[in-house]
Every structure is written in C-alpha cells, then in structure tokens.
Tab-separated table of C-alpha atoms in Angstrom:
chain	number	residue	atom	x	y	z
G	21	UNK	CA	12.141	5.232	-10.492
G	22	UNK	CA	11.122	1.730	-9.212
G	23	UNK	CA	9.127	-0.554	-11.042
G	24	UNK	CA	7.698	-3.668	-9.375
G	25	UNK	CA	6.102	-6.320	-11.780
G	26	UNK	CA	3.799	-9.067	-10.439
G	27	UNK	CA	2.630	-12.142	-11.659
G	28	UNK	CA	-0.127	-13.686	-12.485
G	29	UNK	CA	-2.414	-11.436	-11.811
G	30	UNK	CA	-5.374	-14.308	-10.822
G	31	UNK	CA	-4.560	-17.630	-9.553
G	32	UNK	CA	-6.829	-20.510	-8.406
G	33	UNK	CA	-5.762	-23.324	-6.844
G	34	UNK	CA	-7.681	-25.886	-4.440
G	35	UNK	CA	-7.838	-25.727	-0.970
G	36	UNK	CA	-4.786	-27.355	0.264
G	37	UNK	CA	-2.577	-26.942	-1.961
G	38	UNK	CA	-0.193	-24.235	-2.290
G	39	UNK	CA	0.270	-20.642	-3.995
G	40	UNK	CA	3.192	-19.009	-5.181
G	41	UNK	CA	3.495	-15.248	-6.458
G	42	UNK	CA	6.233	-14.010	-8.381
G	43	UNK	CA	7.904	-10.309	-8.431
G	44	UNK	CA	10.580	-8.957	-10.518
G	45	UNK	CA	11.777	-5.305	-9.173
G	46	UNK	CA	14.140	-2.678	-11.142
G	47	UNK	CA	16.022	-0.892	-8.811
G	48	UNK	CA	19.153	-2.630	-7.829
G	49	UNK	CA	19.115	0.115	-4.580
G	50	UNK	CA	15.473	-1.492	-3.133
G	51	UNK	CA	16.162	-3.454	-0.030
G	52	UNK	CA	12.737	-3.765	1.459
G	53	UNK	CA	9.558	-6.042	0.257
G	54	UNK	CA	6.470	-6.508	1.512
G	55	UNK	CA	3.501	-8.536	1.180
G	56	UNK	CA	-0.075	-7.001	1.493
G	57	UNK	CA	-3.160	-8.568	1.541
G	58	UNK	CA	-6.169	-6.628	0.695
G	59	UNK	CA	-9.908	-7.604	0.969
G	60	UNK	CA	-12.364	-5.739	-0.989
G	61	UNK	CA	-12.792	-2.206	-0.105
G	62	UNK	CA	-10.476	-2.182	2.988
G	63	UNK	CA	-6.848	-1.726	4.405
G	64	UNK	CA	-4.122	-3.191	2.761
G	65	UNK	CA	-2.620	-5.723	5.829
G	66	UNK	CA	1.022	-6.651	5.782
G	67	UNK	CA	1.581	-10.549	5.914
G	68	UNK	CA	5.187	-10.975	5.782
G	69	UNK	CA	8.430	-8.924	4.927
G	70	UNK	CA	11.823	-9.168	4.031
G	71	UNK	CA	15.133	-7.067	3.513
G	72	UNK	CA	17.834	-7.313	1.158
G	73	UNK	CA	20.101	-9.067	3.821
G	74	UNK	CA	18.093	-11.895	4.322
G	75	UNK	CA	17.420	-14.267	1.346
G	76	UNK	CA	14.130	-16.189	2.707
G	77	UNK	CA	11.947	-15.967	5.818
G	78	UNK	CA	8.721	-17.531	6.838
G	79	UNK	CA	5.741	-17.312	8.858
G	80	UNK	CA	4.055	-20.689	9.742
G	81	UNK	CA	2.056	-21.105	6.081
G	82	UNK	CA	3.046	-18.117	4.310
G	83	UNK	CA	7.024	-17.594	3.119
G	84	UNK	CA	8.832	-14.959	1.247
G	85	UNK	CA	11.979	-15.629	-1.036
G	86	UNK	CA	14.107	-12.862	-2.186
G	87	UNK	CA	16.816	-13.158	-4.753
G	88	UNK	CA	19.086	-10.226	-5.000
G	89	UNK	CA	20.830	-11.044	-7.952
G	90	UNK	CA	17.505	-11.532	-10.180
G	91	UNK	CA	16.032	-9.046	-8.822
G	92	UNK	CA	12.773	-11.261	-8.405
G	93	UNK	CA	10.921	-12.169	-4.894
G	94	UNK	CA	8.202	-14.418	-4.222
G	95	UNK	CA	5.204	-15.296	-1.800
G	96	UNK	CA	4.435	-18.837	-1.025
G	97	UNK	CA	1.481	-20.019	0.743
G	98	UNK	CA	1.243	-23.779	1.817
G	99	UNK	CA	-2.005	-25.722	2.909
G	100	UNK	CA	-4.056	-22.521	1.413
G	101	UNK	CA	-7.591	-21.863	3.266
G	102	UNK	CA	-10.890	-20.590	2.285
G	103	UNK	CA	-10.252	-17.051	4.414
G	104	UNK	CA	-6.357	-16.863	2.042
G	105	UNK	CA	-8.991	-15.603	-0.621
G	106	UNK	CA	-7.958	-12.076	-1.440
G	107	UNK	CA	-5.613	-9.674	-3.579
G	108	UNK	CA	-2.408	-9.878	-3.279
G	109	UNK	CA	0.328	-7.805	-3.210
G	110	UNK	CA	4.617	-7.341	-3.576
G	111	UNK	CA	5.536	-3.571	-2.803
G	112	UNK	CA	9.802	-2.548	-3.185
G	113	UNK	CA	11.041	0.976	-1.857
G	114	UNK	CA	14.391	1.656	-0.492
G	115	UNK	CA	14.578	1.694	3.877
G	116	UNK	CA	16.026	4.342	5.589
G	117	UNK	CA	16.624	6.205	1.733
G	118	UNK	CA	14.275	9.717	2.124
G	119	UNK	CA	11.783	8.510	-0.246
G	120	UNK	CA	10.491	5.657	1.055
G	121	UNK	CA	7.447	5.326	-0.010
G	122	UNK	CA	6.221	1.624	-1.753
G	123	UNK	CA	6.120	0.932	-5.140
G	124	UNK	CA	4.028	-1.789	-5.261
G	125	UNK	CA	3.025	-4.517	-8.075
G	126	UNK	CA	-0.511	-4.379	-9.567
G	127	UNK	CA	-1.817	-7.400	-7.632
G	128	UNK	CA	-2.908	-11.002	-7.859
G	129	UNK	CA	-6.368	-12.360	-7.263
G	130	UNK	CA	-5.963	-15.303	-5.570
G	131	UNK	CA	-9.027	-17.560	-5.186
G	132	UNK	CA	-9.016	-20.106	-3.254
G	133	UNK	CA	-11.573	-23.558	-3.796
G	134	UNK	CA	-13.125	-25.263	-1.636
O	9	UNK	CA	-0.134	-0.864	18.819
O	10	UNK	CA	0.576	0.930	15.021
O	11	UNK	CA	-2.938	1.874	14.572
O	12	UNK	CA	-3.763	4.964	11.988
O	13	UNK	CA	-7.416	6.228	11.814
O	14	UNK	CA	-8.478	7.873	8.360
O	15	UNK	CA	-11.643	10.097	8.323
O	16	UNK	CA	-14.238	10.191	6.489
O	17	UNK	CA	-14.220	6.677	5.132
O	18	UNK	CA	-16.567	7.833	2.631
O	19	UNK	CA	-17.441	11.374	1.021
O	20	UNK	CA	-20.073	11.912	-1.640
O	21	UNK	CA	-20.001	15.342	-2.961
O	22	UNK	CA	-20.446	17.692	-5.784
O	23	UNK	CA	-18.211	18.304	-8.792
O	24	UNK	CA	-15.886	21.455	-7.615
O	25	UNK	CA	-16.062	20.951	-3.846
O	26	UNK	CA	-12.931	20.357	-1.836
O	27	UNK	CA	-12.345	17.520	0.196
O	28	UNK	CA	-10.121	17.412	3.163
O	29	UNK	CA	-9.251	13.531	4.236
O	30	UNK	CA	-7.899	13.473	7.723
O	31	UNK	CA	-5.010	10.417	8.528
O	32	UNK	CA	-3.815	10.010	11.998
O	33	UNK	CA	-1.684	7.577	13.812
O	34	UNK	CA	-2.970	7.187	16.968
O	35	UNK	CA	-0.313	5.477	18.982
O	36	UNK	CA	2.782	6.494	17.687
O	37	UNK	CA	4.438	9.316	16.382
O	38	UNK	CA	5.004	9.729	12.468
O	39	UNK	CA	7.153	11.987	11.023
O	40	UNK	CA	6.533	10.624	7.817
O	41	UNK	CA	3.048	9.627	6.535
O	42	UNK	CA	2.535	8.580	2.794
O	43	UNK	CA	-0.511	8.970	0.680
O	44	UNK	CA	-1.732	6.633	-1.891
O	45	UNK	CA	-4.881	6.401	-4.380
O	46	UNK	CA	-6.335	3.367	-5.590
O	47	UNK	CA	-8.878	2.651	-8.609
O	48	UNK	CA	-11.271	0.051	-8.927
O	49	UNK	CA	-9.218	-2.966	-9.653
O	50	UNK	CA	-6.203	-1.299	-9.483
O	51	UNK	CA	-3.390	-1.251	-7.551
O	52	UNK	CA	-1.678	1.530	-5.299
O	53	UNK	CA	-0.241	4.487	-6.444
O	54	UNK	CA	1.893	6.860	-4.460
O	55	UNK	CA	1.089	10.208	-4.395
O	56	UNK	CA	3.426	11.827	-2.481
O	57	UNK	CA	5.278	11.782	1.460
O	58	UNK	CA	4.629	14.007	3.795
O	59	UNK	CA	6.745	15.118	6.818
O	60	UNK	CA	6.114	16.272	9.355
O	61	UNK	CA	7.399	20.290	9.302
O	62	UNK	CA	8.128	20.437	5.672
O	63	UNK	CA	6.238	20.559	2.318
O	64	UNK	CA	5.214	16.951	1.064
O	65	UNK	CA	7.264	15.517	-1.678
O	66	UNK	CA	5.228	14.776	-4.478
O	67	UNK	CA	5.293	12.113	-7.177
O	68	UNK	CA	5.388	12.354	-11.382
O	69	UNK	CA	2.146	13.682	-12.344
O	70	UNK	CA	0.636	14.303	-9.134
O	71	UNK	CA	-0.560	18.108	-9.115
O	72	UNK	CA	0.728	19.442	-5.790
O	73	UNK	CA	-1.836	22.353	-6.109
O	74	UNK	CA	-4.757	19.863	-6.322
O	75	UNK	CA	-3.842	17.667	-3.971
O	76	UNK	CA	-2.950	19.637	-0.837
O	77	UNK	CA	-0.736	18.150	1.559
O	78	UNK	CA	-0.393	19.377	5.483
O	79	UNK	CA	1.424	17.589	8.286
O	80	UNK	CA	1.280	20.097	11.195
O	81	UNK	CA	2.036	17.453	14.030
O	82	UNK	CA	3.555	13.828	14.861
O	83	UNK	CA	0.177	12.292	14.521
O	84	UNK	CA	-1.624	14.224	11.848
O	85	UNK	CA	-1.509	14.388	8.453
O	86	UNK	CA	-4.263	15.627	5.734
O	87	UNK	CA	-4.990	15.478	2.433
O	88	UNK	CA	-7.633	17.993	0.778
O	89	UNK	CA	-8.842	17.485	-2.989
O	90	UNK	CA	-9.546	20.940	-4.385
O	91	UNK	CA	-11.975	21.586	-6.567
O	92	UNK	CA	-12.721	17.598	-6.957
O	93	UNK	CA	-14.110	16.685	-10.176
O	94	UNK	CA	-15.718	12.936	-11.516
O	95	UNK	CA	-12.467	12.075	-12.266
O	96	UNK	CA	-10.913	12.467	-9.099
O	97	UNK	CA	-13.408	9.630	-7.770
O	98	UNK	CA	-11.085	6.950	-5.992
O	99	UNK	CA	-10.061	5.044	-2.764
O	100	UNK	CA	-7.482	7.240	-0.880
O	101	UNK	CA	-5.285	5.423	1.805
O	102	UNK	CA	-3.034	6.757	3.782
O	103	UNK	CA	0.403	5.371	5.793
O	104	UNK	CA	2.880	5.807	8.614
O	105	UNK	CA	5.759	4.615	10.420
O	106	UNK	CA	6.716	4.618	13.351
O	107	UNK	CA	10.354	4.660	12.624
O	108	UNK	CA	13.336	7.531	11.395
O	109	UNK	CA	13.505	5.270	8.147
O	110	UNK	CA	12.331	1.807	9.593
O	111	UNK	CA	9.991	0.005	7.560
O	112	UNK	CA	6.674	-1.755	7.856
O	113	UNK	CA	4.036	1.123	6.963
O	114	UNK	CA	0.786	0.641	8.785
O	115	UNK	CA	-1.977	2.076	6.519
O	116	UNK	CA	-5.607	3.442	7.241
O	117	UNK	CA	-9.080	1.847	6.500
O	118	UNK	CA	-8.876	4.458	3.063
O	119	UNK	CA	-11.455	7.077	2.145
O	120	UNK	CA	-13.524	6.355	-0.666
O	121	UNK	CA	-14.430	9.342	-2.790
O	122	UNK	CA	-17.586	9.800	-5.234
O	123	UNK	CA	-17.735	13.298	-7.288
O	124	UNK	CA	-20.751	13.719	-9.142
C-alpha cells in the first residue's frame, strides 16, 4: 500500500517569512495530493490540491509543488500569519482507482511567531 | 455547498457499550464515504470505504466485526463501535465526495469517543 512521509514534523518560523513542507510518497500509481489543515480538535480543511498532471499550482500565499519523478511534493506558504498556526498535512491516494481513500503523512506543527 | 454533518460530536460511555456515529452529507449525494480515526497527536488513519449498496471495504487490521459499517442511502453513512472498550477511545472523522471517483473529500467536524 501507500506510504506518505512528511517532514519536519514542527516548524517555527517568524511571521513573515515563509514555510515549506516536504512529502515523499511510495506509490508510483498516486496521482492526487492534498493539503489539510487541522486546528485542534476539529475538521481537517483542504487548502490546496494538485494532480499528477500538473507539476505546481498556487493559491495567493499558499503553493503546492509536485515532482513525479521523486516522488516528493511540497507546501509553501509565503508572508505566513498568526491564524497559519496549525497542523499540517500531505495526504496521496489514487483518483478515480476504487480505493480512494487518503493516505496521509503524520503531520507538521507549524507555529507561527509573532 | 459540500457540507457533511457527523453526530454525536462527542460520546462518553461505558466499557462494552456500542456506539453508532452517524455521517451525512447534506447537500450532495455520496456514494462513497470514508472513515478515519485519529489519536491524540496523531495523524489519520483509514479505516475503511463505504459505498453506498455494498459492504464497506476495510483496511489491514481494522476488525470489520467491531467496527460496523452501513451505507443504506446517498447521504448516509454510519459507523457503530461494538462492544467499545478504553482502547477504542479516539477522534472518528468521517468523508465524502461528491464525485464517481473525483477528488477533494469534504470531511465532518469528527466524533470524539471516551470509554471508561
């Protein structure tokens, strides 16, 4: 099965500045990652997502990169904020396959300070 | 639009009641819903898919006859814990899509479970 490694699994930086996740995936057939963000004790919320076809997209401060090759992707985050506090995290599965559900990576802390 | 509703969003109970966690998606249609437990600090795991129709598929190590799985309708799904015991304590969250196969899942606000 899939196996989605992220990394680090905290990161601090000031506000301002900018964050960048990392992670590595094993299954060669996965051609869909997502980002959730999670705040303690609720919903995970998608931020941004990409598919195999595509090898970078963004969203105003928040951009994923995928390398296909590698088999690595990665979240950046520019001009962080107080309110980008929160955990982090990369998911794989394979879209449109009948098991679809997400593997997903085991998170990154990412504080934020003021 | 996507939204899912999961009820109760949190159970305390005894050690060797069952608990049934409802998940419904309440302006779509799912035919597939996914079900996922968290631990404190942890990440997600899945613990199985369920379609609408047809038995849920479950994953490695998840005990289909503990964790019941029924998905009688487009828009309803349900998990129920039998016999829960301390260690079955966790955050349970379910997902759907909207989609035959299209990605993003939208997931629920979770159920957080305390045996005792």
């Amino acid at each position: 099965g899939e196996n989605v490694e992220q990394h680090p699994s905290t990161l601090s930086v000031q506000e301002g500045d900018s964050a960048v996740i990392k992670c590595t995936y094993s299954d060669s057939a996965s051609n869909y990652f997502p980002w959730y963000k999670q705040e303690l004790g609720k919903r995970p919320q998608l931020i941004i997502d990409i598919r195999s076809n595509v090898g970078e997209k963004k969203d105003q401060r928040i951009a994923v990169t995928l390398n296909k090759t590698a088999k690595h992707f990665s979240l950046h985050i520019t001009e962080t904020q107080p309110e980008d506090s929160a955990v982090y995290f990369c998911a794989a599965s394979i879209e449109g396959g009948g098991a679809d559900g997400l593997t997903f990576g085991k998170g990154t802390h990412l504080i934020i300070q003021p | 639009g996507a939204v899912v509703s999961q009820h109760p969003s949190w159970v305390i109970c005894k050690s060797g009641t069952s608990v049934k966690i409802e998940c419904r998606s309440l302006d779509f249609q799912a035919t597939t819903m996914f079900w996922y437990r968290q631990f404190p600090k942890q990440s997600l795991m899945l613990m199985a898919t369920s379609n609408e129709g047809s038995k849920a598929t479950y994953e490695q190590g998840v005990e289909k006859d503990k964790f019941l799985i029924n998905h009688a309708s487009l828009t309803l799904s349900t998990l129920t814990v039998t016999s829960a015991h301390p260690e079955d304590s966790s955050f349970y969250i379910c997902s759907a899509r909207d989609g035959a196969g299209i990605q993003p899942q939208h997931f629920g606000d979770g159920t957080r479970l305390s045996i005792l």
